[in-house]
Each structure stands twice: as C-alpha cells, then as structure tokens.
Short mmCIF file of C-alpha atoms and ligand atoms in Angstrom, two decimals:
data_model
loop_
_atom_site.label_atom_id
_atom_site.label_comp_id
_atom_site.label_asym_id
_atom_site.label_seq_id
_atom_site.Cartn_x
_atom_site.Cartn_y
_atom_site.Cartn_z
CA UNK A 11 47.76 151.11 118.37
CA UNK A 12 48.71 147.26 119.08
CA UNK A 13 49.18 145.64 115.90
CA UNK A 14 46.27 142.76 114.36
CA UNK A 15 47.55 139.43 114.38
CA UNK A 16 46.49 136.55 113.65
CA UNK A 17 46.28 132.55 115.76
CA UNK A 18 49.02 131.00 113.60
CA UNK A 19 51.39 133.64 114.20
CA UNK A 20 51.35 133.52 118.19
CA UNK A 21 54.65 131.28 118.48
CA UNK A 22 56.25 134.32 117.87
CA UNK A 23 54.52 136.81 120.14
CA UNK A 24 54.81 134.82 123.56
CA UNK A 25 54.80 137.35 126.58
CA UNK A 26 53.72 140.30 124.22
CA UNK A 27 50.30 141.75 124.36
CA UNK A 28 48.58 141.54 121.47
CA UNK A 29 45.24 141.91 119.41
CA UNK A 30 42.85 139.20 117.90
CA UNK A 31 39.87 139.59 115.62
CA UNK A 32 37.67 136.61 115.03
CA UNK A 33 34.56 134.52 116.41
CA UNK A 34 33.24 132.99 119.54
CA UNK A 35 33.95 129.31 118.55
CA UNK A 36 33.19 127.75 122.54
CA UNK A 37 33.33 129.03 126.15
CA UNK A 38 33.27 127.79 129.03
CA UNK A 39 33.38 128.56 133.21
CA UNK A 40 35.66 126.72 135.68
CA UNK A 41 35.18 128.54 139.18
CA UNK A 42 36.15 132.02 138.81
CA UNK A 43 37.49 131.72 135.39
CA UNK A 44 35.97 132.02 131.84
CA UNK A 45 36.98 130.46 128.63
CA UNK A 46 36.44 131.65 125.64
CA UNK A 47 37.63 129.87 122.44
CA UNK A 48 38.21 132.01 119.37
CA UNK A 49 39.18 131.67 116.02
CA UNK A 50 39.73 133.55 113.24
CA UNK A 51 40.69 131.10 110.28
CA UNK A 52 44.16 130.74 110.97
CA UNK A 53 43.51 128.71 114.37
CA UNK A 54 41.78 128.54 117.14
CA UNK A 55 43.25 130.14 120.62
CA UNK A 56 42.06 129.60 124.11
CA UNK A 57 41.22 133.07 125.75
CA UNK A 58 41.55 133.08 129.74
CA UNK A 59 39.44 135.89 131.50
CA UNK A 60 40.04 136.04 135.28
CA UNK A 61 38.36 138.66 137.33
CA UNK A 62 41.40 140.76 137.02
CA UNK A 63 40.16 141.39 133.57
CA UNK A 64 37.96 144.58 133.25
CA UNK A 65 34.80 143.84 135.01
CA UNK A 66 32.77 144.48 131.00
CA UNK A 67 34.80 142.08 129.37
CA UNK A 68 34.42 139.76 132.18
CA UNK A 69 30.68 140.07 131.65
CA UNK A 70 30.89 139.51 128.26
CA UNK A 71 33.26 136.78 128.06
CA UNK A 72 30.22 134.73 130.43
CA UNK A 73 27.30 136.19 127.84
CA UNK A 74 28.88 136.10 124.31
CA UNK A 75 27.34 133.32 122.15
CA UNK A 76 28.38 131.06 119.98
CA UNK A 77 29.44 132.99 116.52
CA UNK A 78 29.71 136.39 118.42
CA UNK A 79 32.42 138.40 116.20
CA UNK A 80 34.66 139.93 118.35
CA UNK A 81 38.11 141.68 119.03
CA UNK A 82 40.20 140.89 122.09
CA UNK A 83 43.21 141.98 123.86
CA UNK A 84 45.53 140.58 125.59
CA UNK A 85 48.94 138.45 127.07
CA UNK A 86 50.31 135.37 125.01
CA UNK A 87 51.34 132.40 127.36
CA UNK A 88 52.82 128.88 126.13
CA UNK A 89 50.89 125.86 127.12
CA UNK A 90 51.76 122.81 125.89
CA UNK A 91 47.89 121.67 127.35
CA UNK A 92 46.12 124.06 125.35
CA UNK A 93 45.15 123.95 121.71
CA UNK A 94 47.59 125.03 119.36
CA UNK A 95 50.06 124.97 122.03
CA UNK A 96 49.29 129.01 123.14
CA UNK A 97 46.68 130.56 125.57
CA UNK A 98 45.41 134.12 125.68
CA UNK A 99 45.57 135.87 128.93
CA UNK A 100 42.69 138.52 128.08
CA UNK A 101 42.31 141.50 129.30
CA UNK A 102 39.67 142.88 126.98
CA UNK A 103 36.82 142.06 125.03
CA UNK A 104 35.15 143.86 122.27
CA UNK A 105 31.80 142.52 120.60
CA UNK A 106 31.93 143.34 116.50
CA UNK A 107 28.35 141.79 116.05
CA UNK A 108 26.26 140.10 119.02
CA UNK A 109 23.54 137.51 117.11
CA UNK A 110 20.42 137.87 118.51
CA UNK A 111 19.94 134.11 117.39
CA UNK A 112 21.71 130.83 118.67
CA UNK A 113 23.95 129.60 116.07
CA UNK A 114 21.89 127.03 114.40
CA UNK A 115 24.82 124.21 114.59
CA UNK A 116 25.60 123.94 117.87
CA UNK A 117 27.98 121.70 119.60
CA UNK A 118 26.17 118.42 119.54
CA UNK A 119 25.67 116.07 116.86
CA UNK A 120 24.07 116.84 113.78
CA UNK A 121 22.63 114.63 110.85
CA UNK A 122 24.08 114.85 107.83
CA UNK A 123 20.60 116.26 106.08
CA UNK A 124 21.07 119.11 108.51
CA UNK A 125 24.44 120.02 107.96
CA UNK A 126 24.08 120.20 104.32
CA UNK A 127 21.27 122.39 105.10
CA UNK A 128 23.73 124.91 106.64
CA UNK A 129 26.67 124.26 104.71
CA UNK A 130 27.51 127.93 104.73
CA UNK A 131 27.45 127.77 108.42
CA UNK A 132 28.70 124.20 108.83
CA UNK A 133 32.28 125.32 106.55
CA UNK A 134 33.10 127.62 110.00
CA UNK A 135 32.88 124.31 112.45
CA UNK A 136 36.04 122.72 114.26
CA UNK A 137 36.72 119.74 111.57
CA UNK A 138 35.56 121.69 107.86
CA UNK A 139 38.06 124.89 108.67
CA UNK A 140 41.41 122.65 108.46
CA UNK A 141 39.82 120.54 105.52
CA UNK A 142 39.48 123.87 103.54
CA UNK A 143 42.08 125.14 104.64
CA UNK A 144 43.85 121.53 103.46
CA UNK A 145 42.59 121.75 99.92
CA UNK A 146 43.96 124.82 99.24
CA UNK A 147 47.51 123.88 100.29
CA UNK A 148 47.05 120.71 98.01
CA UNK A 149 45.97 122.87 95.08
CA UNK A 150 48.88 125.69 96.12
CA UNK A 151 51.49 122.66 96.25
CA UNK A 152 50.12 121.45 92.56
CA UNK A 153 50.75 125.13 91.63
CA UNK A 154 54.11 125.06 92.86
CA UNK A 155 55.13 121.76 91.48
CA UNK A 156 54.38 122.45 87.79
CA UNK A 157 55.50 125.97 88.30
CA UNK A 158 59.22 123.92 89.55
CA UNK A 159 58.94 121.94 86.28
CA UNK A 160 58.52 124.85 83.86
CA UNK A 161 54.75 124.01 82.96
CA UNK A 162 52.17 126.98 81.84
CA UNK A 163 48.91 127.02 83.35
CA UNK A 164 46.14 127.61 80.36
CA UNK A 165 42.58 127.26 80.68
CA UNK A 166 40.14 125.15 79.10
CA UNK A 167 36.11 126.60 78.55
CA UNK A 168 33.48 125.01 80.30
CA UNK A 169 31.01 125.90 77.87
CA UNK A 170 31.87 122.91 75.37
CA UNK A 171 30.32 121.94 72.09
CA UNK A 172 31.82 117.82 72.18
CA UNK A 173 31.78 114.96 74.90
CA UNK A 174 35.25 114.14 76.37
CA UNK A 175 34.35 111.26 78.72
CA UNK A 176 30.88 109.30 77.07
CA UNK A 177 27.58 111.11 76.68
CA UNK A 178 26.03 109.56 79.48
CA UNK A 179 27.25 111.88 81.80
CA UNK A 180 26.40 115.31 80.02
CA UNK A 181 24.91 118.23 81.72
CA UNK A 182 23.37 119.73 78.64
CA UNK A 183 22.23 123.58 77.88
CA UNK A 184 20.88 125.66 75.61
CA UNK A 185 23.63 128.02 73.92
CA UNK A 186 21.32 130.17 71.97
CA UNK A 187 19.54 127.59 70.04
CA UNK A 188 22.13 125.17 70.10
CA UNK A 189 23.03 122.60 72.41
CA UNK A 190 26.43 122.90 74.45
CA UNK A 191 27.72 121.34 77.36
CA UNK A 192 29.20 121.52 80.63
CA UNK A 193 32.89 120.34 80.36
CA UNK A 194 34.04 116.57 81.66
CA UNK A 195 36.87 117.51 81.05
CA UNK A 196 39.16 120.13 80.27
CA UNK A 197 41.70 117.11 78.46
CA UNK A 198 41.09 118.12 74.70
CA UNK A 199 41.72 121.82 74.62
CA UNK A 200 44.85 120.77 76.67
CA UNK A 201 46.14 118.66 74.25
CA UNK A 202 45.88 122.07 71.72
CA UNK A 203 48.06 123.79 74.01
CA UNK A 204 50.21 121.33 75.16
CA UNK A 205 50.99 121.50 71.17
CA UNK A 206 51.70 125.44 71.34
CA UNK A 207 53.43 125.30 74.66
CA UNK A 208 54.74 122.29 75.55
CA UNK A 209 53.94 121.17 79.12
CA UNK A 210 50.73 122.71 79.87
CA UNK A 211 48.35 122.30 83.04
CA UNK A 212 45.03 123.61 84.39
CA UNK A 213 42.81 123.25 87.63
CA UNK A 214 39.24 123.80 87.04
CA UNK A 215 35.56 122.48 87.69
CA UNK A 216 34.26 119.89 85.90
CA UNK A 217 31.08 118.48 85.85
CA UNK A 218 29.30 114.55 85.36
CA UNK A 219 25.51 114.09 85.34
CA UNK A 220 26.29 111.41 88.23
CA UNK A 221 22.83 110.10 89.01
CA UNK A 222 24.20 107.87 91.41
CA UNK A 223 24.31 108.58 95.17
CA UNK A 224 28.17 107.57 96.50
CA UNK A 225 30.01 109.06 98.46
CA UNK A 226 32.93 109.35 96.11
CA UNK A 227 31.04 111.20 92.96
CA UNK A 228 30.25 115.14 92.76
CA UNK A 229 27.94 116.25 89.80
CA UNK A 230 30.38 119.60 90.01
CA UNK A 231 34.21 118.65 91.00
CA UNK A 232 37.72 120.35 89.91
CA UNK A 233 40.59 118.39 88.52
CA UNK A 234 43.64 118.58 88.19
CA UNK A 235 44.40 117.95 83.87
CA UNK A 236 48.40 117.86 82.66
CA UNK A 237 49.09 117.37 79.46
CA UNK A 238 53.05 117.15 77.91
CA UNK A 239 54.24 116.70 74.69
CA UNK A 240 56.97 114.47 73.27
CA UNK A 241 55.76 112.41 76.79
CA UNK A 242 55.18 108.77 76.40
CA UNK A 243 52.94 106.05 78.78
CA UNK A 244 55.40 105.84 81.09
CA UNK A 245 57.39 109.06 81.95
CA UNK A 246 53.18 109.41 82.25
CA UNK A 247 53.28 107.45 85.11
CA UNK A 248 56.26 109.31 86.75
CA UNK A 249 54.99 112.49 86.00
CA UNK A 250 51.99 111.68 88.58
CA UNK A 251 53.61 109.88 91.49
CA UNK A 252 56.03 112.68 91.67
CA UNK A 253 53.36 115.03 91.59
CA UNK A 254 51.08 112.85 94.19
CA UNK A 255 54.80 112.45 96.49
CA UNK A 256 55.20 116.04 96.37
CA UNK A 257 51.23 116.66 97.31
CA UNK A 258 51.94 114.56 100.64
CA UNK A 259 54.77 115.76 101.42
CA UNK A 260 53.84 119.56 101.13
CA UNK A 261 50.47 118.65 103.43
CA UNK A 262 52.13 117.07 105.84
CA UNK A 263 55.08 119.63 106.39
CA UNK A 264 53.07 122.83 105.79
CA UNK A 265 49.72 121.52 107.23
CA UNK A 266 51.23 119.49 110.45
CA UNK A 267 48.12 121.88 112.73
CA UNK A 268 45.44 120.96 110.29
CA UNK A 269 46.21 117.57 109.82
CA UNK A 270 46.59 117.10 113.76
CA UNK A 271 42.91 118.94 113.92
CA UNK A 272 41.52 116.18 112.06
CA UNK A 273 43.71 113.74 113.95
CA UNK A 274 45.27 112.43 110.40
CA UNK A 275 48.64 111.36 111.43
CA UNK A 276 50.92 112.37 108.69
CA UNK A 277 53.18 109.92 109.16
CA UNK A 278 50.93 107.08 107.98
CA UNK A 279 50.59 109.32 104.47
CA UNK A 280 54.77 109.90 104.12
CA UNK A 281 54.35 106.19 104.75
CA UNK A 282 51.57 105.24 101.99
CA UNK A 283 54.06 107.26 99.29
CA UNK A 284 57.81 106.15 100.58
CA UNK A 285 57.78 103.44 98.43
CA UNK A 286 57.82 102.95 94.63
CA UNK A 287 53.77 103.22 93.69
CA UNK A 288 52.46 99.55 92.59
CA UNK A 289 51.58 98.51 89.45
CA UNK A 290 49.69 96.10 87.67
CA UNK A 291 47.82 95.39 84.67
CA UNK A 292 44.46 95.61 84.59
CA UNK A 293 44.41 91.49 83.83
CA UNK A 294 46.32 91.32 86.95
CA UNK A 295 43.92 93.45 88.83
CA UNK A 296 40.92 91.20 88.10
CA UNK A 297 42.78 88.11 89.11
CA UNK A 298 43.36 90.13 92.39
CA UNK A 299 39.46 91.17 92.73
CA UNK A 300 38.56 88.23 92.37
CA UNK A 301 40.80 86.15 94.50
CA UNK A 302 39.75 88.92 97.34
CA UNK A 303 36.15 87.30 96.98
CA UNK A 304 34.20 90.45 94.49
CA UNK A 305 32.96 89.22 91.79
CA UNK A 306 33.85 90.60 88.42
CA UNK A 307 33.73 89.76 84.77
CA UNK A 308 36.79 90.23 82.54
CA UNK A 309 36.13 93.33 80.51
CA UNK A 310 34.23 95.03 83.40
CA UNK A 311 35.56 98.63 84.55
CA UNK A 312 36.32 98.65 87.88
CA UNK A 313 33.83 99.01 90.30
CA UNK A 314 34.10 100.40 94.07
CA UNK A 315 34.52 96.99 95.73
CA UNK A 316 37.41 96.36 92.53
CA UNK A 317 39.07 99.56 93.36
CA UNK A 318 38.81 98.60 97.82
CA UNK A 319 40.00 95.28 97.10
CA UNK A 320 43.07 96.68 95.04
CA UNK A 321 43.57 99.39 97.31
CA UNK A 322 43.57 97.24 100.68
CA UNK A 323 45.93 94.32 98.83
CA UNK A 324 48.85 97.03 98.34
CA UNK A 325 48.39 99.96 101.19
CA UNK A 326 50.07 102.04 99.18
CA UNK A 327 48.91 104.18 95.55
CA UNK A 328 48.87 101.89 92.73
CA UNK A 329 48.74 102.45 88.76
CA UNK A 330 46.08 100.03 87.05
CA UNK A 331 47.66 99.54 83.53
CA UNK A 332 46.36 98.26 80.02
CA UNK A 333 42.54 97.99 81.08
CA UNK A 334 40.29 96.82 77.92
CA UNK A 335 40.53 99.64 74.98
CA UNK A 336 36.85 99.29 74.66
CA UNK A 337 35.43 100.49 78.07
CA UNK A 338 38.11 103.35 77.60
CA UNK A 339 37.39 106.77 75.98
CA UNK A 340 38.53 107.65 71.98
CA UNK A 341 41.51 109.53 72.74
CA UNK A 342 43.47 106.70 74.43
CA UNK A 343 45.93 105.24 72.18
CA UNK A 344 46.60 101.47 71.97
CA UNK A 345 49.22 99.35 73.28
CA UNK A 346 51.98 99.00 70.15
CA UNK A 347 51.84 95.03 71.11
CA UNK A 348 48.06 94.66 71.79
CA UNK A 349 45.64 97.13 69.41
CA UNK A 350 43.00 95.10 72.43
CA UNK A 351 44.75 97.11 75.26
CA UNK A 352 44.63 100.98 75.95
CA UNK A 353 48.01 102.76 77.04
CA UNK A 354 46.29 104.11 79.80
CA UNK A 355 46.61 104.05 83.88
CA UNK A 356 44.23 105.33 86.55
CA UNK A 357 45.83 105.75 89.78
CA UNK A 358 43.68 103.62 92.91
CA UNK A 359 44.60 105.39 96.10
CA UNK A 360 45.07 103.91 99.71
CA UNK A 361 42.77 103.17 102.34
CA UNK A 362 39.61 102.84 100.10
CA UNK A 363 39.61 106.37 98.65
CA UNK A 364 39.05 105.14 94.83
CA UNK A 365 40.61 105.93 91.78
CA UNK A 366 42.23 109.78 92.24
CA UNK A 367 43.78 110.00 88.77
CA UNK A 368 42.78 108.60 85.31
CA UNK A 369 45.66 109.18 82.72
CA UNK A 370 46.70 107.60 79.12
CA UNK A 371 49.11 108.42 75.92
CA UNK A 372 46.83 109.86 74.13
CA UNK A 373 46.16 108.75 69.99
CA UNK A 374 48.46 110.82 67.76
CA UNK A 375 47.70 109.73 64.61
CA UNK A 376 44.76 110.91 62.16
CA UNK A 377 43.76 108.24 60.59
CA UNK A 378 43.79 106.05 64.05
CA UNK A 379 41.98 108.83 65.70
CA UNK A 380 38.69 109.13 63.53
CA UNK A 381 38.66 105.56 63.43
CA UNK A 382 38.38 105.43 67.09
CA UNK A 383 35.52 108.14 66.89
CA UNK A 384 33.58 106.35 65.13
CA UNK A 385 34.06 103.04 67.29
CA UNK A 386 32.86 105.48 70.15
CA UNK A 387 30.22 106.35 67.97
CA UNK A 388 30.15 109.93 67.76
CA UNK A 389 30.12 112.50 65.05
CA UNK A 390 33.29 113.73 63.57
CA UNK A 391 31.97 117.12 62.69
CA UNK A 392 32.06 118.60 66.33
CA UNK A 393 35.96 117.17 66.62
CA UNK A 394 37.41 118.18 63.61
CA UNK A 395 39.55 120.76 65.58
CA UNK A 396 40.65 118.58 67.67
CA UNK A 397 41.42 115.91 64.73
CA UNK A 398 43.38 118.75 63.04
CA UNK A 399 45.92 119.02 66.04
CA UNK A 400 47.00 115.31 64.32
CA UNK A 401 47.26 117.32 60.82
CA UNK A 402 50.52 119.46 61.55
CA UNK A 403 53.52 118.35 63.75
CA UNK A 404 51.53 115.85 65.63
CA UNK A 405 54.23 114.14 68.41
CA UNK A 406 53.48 111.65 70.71
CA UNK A 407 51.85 113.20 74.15
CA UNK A 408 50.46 111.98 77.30
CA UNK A 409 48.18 113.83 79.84
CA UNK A 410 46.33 112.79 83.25
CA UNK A 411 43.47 114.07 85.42
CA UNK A 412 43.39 114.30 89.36
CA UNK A 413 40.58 114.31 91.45
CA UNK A 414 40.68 117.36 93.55
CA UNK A 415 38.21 116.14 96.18
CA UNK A 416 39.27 112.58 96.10
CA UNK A 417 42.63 113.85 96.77
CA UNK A 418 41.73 116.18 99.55
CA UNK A 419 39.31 113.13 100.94
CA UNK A 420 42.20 111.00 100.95
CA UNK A 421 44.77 113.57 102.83
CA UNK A 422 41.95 114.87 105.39
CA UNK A 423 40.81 111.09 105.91
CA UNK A 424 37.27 111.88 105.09
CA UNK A 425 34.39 109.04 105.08
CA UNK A 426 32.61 111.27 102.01
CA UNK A 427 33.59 113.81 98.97
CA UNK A 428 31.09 116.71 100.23
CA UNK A 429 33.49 117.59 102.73
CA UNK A 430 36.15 117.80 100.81
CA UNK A 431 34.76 121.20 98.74
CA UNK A 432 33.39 124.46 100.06
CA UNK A 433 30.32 123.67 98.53
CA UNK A 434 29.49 120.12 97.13
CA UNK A 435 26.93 119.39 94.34
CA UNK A 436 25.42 115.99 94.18
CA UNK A 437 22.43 114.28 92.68
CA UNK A 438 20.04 115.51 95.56
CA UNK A 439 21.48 118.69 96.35
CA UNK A 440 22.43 122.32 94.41
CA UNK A 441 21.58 124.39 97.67
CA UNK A 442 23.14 126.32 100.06
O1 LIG B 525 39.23 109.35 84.89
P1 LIG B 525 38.58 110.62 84.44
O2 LIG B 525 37.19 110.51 83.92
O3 LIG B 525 39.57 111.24 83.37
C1 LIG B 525 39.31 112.27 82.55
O4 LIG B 525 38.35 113.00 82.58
C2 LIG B 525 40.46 112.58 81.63
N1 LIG B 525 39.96 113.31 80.47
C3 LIG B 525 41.49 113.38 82.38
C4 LIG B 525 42.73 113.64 81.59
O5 LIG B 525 43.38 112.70 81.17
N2 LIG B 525 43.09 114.90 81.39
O6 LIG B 525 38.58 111.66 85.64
C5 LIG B 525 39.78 112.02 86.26
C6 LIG B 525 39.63 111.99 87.76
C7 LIG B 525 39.26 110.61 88.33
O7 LIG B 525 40.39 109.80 88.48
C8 LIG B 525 38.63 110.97 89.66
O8 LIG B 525 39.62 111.20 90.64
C9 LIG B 525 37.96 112.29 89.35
O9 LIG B 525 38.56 112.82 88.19
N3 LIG B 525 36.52 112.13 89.11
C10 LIG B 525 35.57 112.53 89.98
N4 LIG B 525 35.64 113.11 91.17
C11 LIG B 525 34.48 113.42 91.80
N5 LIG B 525 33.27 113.17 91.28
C12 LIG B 525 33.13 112.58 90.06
N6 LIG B 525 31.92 112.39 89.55
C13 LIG B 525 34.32 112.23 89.35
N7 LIG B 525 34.58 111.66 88.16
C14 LIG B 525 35.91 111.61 88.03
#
C-alpha cells in the first residue's frame, strides 16, 4: 500500500510515486493531454494525464467536475512553471464522490451577495483556503509567543452579567428571567486572573451590536485580550509590538506559499514592522488629521478617515497615546500629570487596515475606580467583583485587545473583514 500524502509535503517525494486524496479544484485539455488541478488543503498540485495513463482514468480526468472528491496516483516531477513548484505525473484516478450538480461557484466572477450566500462553499475557493489557513498560523504564532513568555491561557465567559465597552453595543438575552449579555470583551475577568496568575491571556469571540455596515466591523469577532500584572503604560506598549513583530514574522516565514497565493509580498510586511512602531499623542494625531484635509473636532474618537490619514502619514504601525479620558471606557486609568488624559494606546495599523489593538493601564485604585463608574454612568452593583479585585493586593496592571480579523485582514491584504473568518457575522447577515 503507497503511503497518503499530502500537497505540502511533495518537495520531499520528487521521482517517487505517490498517493493524493482531495478535490477537483480546475482541469483543463491541451492536445492530447489533461489537467487536472487538485487540492486537498495543504496546496494545490497540477495532475498531468497523458494517454499513457490507464485509458479509465484518462476518461475521467476529461469528465470529473469541479468539486469531484477523488484519490490519485502517481509520479512527482519538479517544475519551477507549475504551481507550488511540483507536477503530478498521474497514472490513476479514483472518484470518492462524483456531484451530480455543477459546483455552484464556478470559475468566473461572483458578486459579493452571492458568495456570502455560499460561504460554506466559497471557504474551499483558490484565495479563502490560504486566508484560513493564514489566520490560524497568526493565532498558532500568538499561542507560541505568550507560551515563550511564560503567560497562562484562562478563559473568560461569554455569558456576562456587566458592559465592558459602553452599552450601546450589547447583544442582550434572556438568562432565565434575567438579562445577560454577550461578552465585548473578555478584559475584566482577565484582570481577576491576571491577579491569581500573573501574566494571563485568552483568544475568544466577542461580540458588538455593530449596526453599521463597514467593512472593518463584525457583530461576532475573536480577540486577542493580555492582561499582566505589576505592568505599567509603557512596557504595555512593548508588550504589543513585540507580539505584532513576532505575528509578521512567523506569517511570513511559515506562510511564504499562502502569502504568495494571495500575491501579499512579505517583504513589504517585514518592512512595515523593521522599524521602531510610531507614536503620538492623540493631540498630535488630530493636528495630523487635520492637516491631511479630514475634518475633526478635538475630543472626537477617531473615525475611519482619522485612523487612514494616520495610517498613510507613517506606513508603518503606530500607537495613538493619551486620547481624551472621557470618550474612553471606566477601567482606563488617568495620566499621573493630566487626570484629563487616559493612559491608554490603540494601535492604527498600515495601509488603511484601522485600529488592530486597543490597550490601557488599567485603574487600580478603589476609590478612583467607582468614581469612574459612576462618570460612565452605570450601576455599581453588577461590578462589585470586579471593584473587589482593588480591595486585596491591588498592583498596578496593564492589558490590551487585538483584533483577530483586522489582523488577519491586514497580513492577507484583504479589502473587507468577512474574509478574514470562516464564517463572518455582520449587521445583514447570520447565515450560512
Ligand atoms: O478597542 P477595543 O474595544 O478594546 C477592548 O475591548 C478592550 N477591553 C480590550 C482589552 O484591553 N483587553 O477592541 C479591541 C480590538 C480593536 O482594536 C479592534 O481591532 C477589534 O478589537 N474590534 C473589532 N473587530 C471587528 N469588529 C468589531 N466590531 C470590532 N470592535 C473592536
């Protein structure tokens, strides 16, 4: 029996037969010869079927459609002209399942409506395989780096009885009688653990009652929350651009075939994080908005065309410091020289792709804390736990959330987030 392998193994199987399982991904006929493209979700290989090839498999190699699972068999040959550098010299072709349909998506252009339609068809076409398979090397490399730096993984609940981020975004349900939430935001019960544990992390979905349409908000998204104690505003700051550096630098070393599927050179990303990120206060950042011709009051957030404008000025990641304590959430602490100022960053990546992290020192004292829960005006009943973690051994600490699709938008080089996750949720759209 000839061992199963797989596309991304084939460097090291030239001139041995060997055995493919996968699907029918493109085929076509040049005189006497047949092509068949197949991949299995490591790759995609070029299969060659001359008529030396038994005469079925011959057949079948002209009458397979599109999204035909099949096994094949058969020589591997280098060819720098072919994709992935390898052909297949088949010599024979086995059908697992023949549709009796044509694949719905076929080779052409679709519009977007459509796709969406068929996202769980769409995820198995020639640009969304290396995108997936993209995001999971960026979450694997996140793994990895706070695994390196001796942080535990703990996870927060979704089901959540208090706001993290404002109320306006709230998905809200019934929890037997009572109403709960659907987490923002796993920050809060990170800050409990960070207390037990030290330097604590956790990847997991979040979700915002978005009722806008852009394409840079989800309804349903998963960040990326650290939280470390004894950590102050700026070993904040490090914390992420070493953890954003060693993101790039993982995708473009460990995903060079994906990246080059999606024609993202990743030399123009090792570029974007070379250098020292940017910085600039958020005062400095509306001087730049404006001066870029987008109009913006002082004590505005930052809106897309604020965050583009930033972006394009630098080329490169840059932190957004000290923005307006008011348009900031409770937990932030103020600035020791400014009570006006929040001790907060969020990260604005390159090339237009929006703000990927949103970070601060968070409040540590008691007193300070309810204070600034009531500014926010909300109820201090539902965050007395989390006031308490100020009762006993409070230290300073400092925490941040990435965007896990904005991050895999900005990698891939994607014009929109619903690419960027298997299966997106938006304002308009909960189905496939
Ligand atoms: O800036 P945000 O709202 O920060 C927090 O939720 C903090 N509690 C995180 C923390 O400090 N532990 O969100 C963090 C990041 C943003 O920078 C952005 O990248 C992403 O989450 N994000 C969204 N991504 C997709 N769709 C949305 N609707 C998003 N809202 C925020």
């Amino acid at each position: 029996m000839m061992e199963h392998v797989y596309v991304e193994s084939l460097a090291s199987h030239v001139g041995q037969e060997v055995h493919l399982k996968g699907w029918v991904a493109g085929k076509r006929s040049s005189g006497k010869v047949r092509f068949l493209l197949l991949r299995d979700g490591t790759g995609m290989v070029q299969c060659v079927v001359t008529p030396g090839a038994d005469s079925a498999s011959f057949s079948l190699a002209e009458e397979l459609p599109l999204e035909a699972s099949v096994e094949v068999w058969g020589t591997v040959r280098e060819d720098a002209r072919a994709p992935g550098g390898h052909e297949l010299s088949l010599t024979r072709v086995q059908p697992v399942h023949i549709p009796s349909e044509d694949f719905p998506i076929a080779l052409k252009e679709h519009g977007v409506g459509f796709l969406m339609e068929h996202r769980h068809l769409w995820i198995r076409m020639r640009r969304q395989v290396p995108i997936l398979r993209l995001r999971d090397g960026i979450l694997w490399a996140s793994r990895q780096f706070f695994k390196e730096r001796g942080f535990v993984a703990t996870e927060s609940p979704i089901l959540v009885g208090t706001s993290v981020e404002g109320t306006t975004t709230l998905f809200t349900l019934d929890y037997f009688g009572r109403p709960a939430y659907l987490s923002q935001s796993g920050q809060l019960y990170l800050e409990a653990t960070c207390a037990a544990l030290g330097k604590v992390y956790w990847i997991g979905p979040t979700f915002r009652a978005e009722k806008s349409k852009t394409r840079r908000h989800l309804t349903e998204f998963w960040m990326l929350e650290a939280e470390v104690a004894f950590l102050e505003h700026e070993g904040n700051l490090v914390l992420q651009e070493d953890l954003v550096r060693y993101i790039v630098e993982y995708a473009a070393s460990e995903h060079a075939a994906d990246l080059e599927a999606l024609e993202r050179d990743p030399r123009v990303l090792l570029d974007q994080v070379s250098e020292p990120f940017a910085r600039v206060t958020y005062a400095e950042a509306v001087q730049l908005v404006r001066e870029a011709g987008v109009e913006m009051e002082e004590g505005d957030d930052l809106g897309a065309p604020a965050e583009d404008a930033i972006s394009k000025h630098f080329g490169r990641p840059v932190f957004v410091e000290r923005f307006p304590a008011q348009i900031k959430p409770f937990y932030m602490k103020r600035a020791p020289d400014n009570p006006h100022q929040a001790l907060c960053a969020d990260l604005i990546g390159p090339e237009g792709y929006g703000e990927l992290i949103g970070g601060s020192q968070r409040v540590d004292s008691e007193e300070e804390l309810e204070r600034q829960l009531r500014e926010a005006g909300l109820p201090l009943e539902p965050y007395k736990w989390y006031v308490d973690l100020r009762k006993w051994g409070s230290v300073p600490h400092s925490g941040f959330g990435l965007g896990v699709e904005r991050t895999v938008a900005w990698i891939c080089g994607l014009a929109h987030l619903r690419e960027a996750i298997p299966f997106p949720r938006m304002l308009d759209r909960i189905d496939p």
